[in-house]
Short mmCIF file of C-alpha atoms in Angstrom, two decimals:
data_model
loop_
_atom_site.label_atom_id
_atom_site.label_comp_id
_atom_site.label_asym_id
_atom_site.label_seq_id
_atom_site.Cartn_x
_atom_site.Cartn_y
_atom_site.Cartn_z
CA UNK A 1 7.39 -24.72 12.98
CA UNK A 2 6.31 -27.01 16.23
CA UNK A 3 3.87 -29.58 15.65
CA UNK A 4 1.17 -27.88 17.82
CA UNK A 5 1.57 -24.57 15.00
CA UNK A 6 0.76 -27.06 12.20
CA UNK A 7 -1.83 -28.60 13.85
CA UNK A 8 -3.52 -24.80 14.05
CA UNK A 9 -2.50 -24.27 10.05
CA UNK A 10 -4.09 -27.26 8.72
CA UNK A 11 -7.05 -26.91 11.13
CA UNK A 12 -7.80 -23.64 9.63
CA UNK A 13 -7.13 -24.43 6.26
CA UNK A 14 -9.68 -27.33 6.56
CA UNK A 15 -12.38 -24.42 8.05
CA UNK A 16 -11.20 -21.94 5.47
CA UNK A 17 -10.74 -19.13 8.05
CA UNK A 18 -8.68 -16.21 6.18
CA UNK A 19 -5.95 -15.08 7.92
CA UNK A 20 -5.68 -11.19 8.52
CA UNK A 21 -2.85 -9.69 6.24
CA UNK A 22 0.21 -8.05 8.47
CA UNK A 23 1.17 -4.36 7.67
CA UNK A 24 4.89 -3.99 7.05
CA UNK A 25 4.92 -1.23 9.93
CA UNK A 26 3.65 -1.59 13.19
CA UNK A 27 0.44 -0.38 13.60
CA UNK A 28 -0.73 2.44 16.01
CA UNK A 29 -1.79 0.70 18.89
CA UNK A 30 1.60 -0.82 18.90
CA UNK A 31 3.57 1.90 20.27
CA UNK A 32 4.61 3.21 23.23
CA UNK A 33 7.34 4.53 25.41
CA UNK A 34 10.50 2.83 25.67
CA UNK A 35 11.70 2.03 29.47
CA UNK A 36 14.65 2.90 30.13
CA UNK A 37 13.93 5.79 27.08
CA UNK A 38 16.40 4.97 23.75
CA UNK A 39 17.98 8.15 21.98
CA UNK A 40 18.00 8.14 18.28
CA UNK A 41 21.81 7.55 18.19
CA UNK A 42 21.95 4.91 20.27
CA UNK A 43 19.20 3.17 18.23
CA UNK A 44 20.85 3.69 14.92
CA UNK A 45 25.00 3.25 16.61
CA UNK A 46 26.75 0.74 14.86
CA UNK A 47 23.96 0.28 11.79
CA UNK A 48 25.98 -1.04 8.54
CA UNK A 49 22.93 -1.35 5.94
CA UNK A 50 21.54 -1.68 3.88
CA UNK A 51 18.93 0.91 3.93
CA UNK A 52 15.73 1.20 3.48
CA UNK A 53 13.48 4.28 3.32
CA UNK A 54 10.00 4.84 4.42
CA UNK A 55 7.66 8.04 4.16
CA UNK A 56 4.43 8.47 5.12
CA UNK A 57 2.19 11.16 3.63
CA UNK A 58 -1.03 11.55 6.42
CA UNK A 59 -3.21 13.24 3.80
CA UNK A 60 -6.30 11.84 2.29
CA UNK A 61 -9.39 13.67 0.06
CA UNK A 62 -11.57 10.71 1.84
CA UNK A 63 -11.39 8.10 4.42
CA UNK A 64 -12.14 4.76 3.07
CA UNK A 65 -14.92 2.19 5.12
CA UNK A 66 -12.12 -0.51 5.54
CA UNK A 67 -9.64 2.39 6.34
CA UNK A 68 -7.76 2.68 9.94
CA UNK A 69 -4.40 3.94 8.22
CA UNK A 70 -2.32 7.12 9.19
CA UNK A 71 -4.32 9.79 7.57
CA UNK A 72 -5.96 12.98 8.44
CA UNK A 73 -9.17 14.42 5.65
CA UNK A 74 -8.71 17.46 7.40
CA UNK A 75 -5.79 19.77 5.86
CA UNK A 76 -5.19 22.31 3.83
CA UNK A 77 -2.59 23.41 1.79
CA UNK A 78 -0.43 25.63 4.46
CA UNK A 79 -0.69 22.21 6.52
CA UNK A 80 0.87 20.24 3.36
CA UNK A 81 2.93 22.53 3.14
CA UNK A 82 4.15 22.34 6.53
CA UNK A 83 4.40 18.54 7.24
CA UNK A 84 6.74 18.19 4.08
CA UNK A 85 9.05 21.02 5.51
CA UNK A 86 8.75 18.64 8.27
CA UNK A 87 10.00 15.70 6.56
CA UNK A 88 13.23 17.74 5.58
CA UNK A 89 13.94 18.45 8.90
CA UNK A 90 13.70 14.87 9.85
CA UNK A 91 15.47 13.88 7.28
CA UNK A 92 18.45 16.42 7.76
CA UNK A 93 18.54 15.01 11.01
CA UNK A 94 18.58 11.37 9.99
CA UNK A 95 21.45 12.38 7.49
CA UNK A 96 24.52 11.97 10.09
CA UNK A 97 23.14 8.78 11.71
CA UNK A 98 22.66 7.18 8.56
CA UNK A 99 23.35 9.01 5.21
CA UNK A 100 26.55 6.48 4.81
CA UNK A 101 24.29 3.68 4.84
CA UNK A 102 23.35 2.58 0.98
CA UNK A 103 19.96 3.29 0.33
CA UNK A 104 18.43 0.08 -1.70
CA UNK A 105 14.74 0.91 -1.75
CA UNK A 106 12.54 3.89 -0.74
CA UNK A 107 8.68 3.45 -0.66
CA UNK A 108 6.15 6.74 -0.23
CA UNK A 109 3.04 5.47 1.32
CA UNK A 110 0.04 6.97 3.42
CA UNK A 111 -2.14 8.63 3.15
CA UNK A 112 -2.50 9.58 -0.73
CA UNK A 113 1.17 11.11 -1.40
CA UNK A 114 -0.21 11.69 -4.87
CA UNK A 115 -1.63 14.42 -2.68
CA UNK A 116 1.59 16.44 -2.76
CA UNK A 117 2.11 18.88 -5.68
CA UNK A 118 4.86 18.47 -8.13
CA UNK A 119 7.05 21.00 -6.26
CA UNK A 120 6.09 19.46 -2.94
CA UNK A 121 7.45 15.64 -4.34
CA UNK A 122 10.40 17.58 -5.90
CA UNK A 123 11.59 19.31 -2.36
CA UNK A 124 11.46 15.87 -0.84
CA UNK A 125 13.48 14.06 -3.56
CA UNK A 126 15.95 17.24 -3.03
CA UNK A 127 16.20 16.63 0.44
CA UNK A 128 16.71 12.44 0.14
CA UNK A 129 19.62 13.42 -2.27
CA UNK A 130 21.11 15.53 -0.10
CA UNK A 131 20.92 13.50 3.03
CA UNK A 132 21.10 10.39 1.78
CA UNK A 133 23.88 10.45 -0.86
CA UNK A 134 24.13 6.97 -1.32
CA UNK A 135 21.90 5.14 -3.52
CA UNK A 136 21.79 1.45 -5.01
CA UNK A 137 21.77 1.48 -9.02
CA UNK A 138 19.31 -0.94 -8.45
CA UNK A 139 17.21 0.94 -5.74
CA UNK A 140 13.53 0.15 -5.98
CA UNK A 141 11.57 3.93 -5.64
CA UNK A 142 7.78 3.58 -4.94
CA UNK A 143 5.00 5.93 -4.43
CA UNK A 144 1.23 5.41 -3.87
CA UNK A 145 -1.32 6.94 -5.10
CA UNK A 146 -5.65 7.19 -5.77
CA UNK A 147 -7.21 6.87 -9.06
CA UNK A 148 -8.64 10.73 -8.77
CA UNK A 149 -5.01 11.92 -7.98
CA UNK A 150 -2.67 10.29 -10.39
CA UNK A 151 -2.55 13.02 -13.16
CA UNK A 152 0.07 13.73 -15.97
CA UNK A 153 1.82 16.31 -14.03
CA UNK A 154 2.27 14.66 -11.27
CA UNK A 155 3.53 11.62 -12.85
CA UNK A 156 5.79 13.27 -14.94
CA UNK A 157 7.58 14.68 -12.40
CA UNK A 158 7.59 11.51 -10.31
CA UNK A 159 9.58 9.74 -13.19
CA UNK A 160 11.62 12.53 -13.75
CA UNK A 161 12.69 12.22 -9.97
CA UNK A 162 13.61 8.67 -10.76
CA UNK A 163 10.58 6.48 -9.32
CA UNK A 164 10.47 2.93 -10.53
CA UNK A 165 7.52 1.96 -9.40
CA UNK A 166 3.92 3.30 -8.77
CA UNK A 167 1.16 1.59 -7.25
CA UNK A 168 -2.80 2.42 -6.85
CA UNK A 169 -5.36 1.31 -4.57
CA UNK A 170 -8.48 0.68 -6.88
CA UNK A 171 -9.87 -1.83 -4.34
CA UNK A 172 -13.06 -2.22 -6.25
CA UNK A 173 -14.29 -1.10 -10.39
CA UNK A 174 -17.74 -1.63 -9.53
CA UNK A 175 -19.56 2.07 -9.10
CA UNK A 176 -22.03 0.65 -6.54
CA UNK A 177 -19.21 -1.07 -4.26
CA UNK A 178 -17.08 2.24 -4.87
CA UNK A 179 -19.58 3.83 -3.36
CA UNK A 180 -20.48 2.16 -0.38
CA UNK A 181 -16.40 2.02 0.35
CA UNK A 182 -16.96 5.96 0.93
CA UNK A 183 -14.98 6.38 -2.48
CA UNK A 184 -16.57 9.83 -4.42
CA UNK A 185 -14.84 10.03 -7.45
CA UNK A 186 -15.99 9.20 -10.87
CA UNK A 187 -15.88 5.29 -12.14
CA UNK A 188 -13.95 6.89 -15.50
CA UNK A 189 -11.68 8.59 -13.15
CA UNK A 190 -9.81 4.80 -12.88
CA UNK A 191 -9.82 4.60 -16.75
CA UNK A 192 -7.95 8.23 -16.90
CA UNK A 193 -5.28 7.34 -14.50
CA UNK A 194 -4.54 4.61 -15.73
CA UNK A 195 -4.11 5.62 -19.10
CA UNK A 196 -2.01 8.43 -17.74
CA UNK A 197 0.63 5.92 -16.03
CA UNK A 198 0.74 3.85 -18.99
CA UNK A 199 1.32 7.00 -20.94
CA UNK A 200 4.41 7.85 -18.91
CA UNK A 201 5.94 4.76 -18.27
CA UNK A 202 6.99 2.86 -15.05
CA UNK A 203 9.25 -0.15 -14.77
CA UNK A 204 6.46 -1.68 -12.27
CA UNK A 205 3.12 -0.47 -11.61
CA UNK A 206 0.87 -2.16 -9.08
CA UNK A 207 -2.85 -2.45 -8.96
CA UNK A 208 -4.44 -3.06 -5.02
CA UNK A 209 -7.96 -4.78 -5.10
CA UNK A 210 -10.29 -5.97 -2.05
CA UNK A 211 -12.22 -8.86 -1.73
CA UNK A 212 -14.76 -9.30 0.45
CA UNK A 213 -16.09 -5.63 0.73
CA UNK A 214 -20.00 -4.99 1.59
CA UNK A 215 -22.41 -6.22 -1.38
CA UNK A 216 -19.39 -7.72 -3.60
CA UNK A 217 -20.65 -11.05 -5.36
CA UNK A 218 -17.91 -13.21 -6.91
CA UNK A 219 -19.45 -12.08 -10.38
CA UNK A 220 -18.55 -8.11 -9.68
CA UNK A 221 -15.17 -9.36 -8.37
CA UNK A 222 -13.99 -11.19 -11.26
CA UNK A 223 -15.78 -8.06 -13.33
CA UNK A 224 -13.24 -6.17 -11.38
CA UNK A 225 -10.11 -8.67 -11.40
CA UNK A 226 -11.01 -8.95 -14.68
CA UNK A 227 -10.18 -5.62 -15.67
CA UNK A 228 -7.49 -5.15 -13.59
CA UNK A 229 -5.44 -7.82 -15.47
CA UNK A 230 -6.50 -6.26 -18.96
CA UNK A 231 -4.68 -2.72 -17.72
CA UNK A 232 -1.81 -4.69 -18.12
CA UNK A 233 -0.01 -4.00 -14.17
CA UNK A 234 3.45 -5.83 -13.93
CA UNK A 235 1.91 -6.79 -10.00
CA UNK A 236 -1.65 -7.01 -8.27
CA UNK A 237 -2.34 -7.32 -4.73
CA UNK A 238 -5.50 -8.59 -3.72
CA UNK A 239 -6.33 -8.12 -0.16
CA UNK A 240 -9.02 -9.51 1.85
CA UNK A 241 -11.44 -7.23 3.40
CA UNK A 242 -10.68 -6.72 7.17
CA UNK A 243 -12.52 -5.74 9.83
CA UNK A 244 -10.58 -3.03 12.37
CA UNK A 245 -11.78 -1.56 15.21
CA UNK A 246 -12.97 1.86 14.98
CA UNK A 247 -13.36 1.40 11.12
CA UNK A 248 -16.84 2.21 9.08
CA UNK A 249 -17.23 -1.36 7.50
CA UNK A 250 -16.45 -3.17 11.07
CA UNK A 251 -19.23 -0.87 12.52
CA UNK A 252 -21.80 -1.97 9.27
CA UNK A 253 -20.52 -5.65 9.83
CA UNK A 254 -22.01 -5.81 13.44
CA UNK A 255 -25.62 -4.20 12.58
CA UNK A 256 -25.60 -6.53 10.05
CA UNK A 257 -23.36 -9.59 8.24
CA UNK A 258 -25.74 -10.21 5.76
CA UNK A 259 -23.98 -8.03 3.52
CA UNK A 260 -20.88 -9.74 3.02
CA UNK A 261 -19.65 -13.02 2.72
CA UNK A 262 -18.91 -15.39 5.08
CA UNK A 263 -15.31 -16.21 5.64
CA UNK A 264 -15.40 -19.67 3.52
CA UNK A 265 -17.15 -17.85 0.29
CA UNK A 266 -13.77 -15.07 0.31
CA UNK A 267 -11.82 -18.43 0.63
CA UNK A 268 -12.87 -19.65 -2.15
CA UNK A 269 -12.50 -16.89 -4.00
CA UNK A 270 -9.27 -16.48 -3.20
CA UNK A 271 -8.16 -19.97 -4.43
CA UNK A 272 -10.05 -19.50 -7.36
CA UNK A 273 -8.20 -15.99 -7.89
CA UNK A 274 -4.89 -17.28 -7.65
CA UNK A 275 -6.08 -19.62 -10.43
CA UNK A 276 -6.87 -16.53 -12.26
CA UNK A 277 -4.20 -15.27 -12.21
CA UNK A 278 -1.59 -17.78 -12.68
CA UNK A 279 -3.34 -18.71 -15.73
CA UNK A 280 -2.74 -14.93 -16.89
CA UNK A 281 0.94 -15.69 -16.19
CA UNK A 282 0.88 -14.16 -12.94
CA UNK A 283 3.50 -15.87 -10.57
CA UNK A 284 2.48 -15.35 -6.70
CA UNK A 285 5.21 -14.24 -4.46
CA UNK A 286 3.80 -13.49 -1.08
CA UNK A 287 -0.09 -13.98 0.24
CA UNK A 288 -1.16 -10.80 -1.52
CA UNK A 289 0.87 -10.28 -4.16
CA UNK A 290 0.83 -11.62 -7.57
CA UNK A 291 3.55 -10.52 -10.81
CA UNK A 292 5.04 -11.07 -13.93
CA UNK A 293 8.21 -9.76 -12.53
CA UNK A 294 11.41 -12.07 -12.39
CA UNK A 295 11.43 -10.77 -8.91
CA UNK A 296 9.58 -9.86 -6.06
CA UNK A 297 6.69 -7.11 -7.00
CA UNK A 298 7.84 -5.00 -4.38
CA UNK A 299 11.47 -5.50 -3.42
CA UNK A 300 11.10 -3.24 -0.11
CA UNK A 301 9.58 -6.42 1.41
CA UNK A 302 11.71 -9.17 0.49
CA UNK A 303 15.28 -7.09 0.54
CA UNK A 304 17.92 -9.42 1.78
CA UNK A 305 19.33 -8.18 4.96
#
């Protein structure tokens, strides 16, 4: 790091401006055409591993205030349907360019993929077995999910498909700030999942919470972290609120700020929540992400290459 970058670091540490968190994908406004174009074999030619695996699932029940992801909230089943036959033709096509690779960690994101039916998450984990024969004994499987979506069934037949480790957005436990996040389900409907993933059993089960969001005061946050910790999650991920264009909560912020707190109040609470949660025996392993794991909370991100 040149002097002029640390110069910038401690210059915003000393004006406690939060730094935006960095998706592990590129995000939409990052792609375009390649010139000259690339094919698929000659991107993947001479690729040794490991691998690892990434699916998206576009479908949502809702779109969230702070929410620019992916998704579409306007499907129905035959289009479910149809996207995962989709992703079994993609990945039948993947299969010779890759399928010798040795698959370390596959992660299901979206989207809600806890939006797929049993049988739906059953004809994908067909498919990966097929095409991609070659998996780590170690290999980290993860799938996302809502609090309204994670039911019994569905969870039964994700650990019967091998998955290692589920995590859910909760973002907030207060009802008011649920609601004004655009989130419709039930405050017990949190309580229910929950107890239904404990209830089945997961090697690692992570719990995502926001700070920052409109109306949130540090007492409902720490009401919220609070009870978080008390569910008893091998990893939590707290993530500052963001702003993105185009997004419900970046549209509320310019009417009005008066809502939410000013850059140097979610600083603090940060700090205060890593506190927290190292006192809870938390250990912190990237700027989100805090567990009682040995290792990483999410070993997708920090695979060794």
């Amino acid at each position: 790091m040149g002097n002029e970058a640390r110069d910038r670091l401690r210059q915003a540490i000393a004006a406690s401006e939060l730094p935006c968190y960095v998706y592990s994908y590129p995000s939409k406004r990052a792609y375009r055409p390649f010139d000259p174009p690339v094919t698929i074999e000659d991107a993947w030619r001479g690729a040794a591993g490991p691998l690892n695996l990434y699916i998206h699932i576009p479908f949502c029940a809702y779109r969230c205030s702070f929410c620019t992801l992916f998704l579409t909230t306007s499907h129905g089943p035959d289009l479910v349907q149809a996207y995962v036959d989709a992703l079994c033709r993609q990945m039948a096509m993947y299969g010779p360019l890759v399928g010798h690779m040795e698959v370390i960690s596959l992660y299901i994101g979206g989207g809600t993929p806890t939006t797929l039916s049993p049988a739906q998450f059953s004809q994908l984990f067909d498919a990966l077995r097929q095409h991609f024969p070659r998996w780590s004994a170690g290999a980290e499987i993860s799938v996302e999910g809502s609090p309204d979506s994670m039911t019994v069934e569905r969870l039964a037949c994700l650990k019967r498909e091998g998955v290692t480790r589920v995590s859910m957005g909760l973002q907030t436990l207060d009802p008011e700030e649920q609601k004004r996040v655009g989130r419709p389900y039930a405050p017990e409907a949190v309580f229910h999942a929950v107890e239904a993933i404990n209830t089945i059993g997961f090697d690692n089960v992570n719990y995502d919470l926001i700070y920052g969001l409109e109306g949130q005061q540090r007492e409902s946050w720490f009401a919220s972290l609070g009870a978080t910790v008390a569910f008893a999650p091998k990893t939590i991920t707290l993530y500052p609120v963001v702003f993105r264009p185009l997004t419900v909560i970046q549209k509320r912020a310019e009417r009005d700020t008066s809502g939410f707190l000013p850059d140097e109040s979610k600083y603090a609470l940060y700090d205060e929540s890593v506190a927290y949660l190292a006192g809870r025996g938390f250990r912190q392993d990237s700027f989100v992400r805090f567990t009682t794991l040995p290792r990483g909370g999410l070993r997708q991100e920090t695979a060794d290459f």
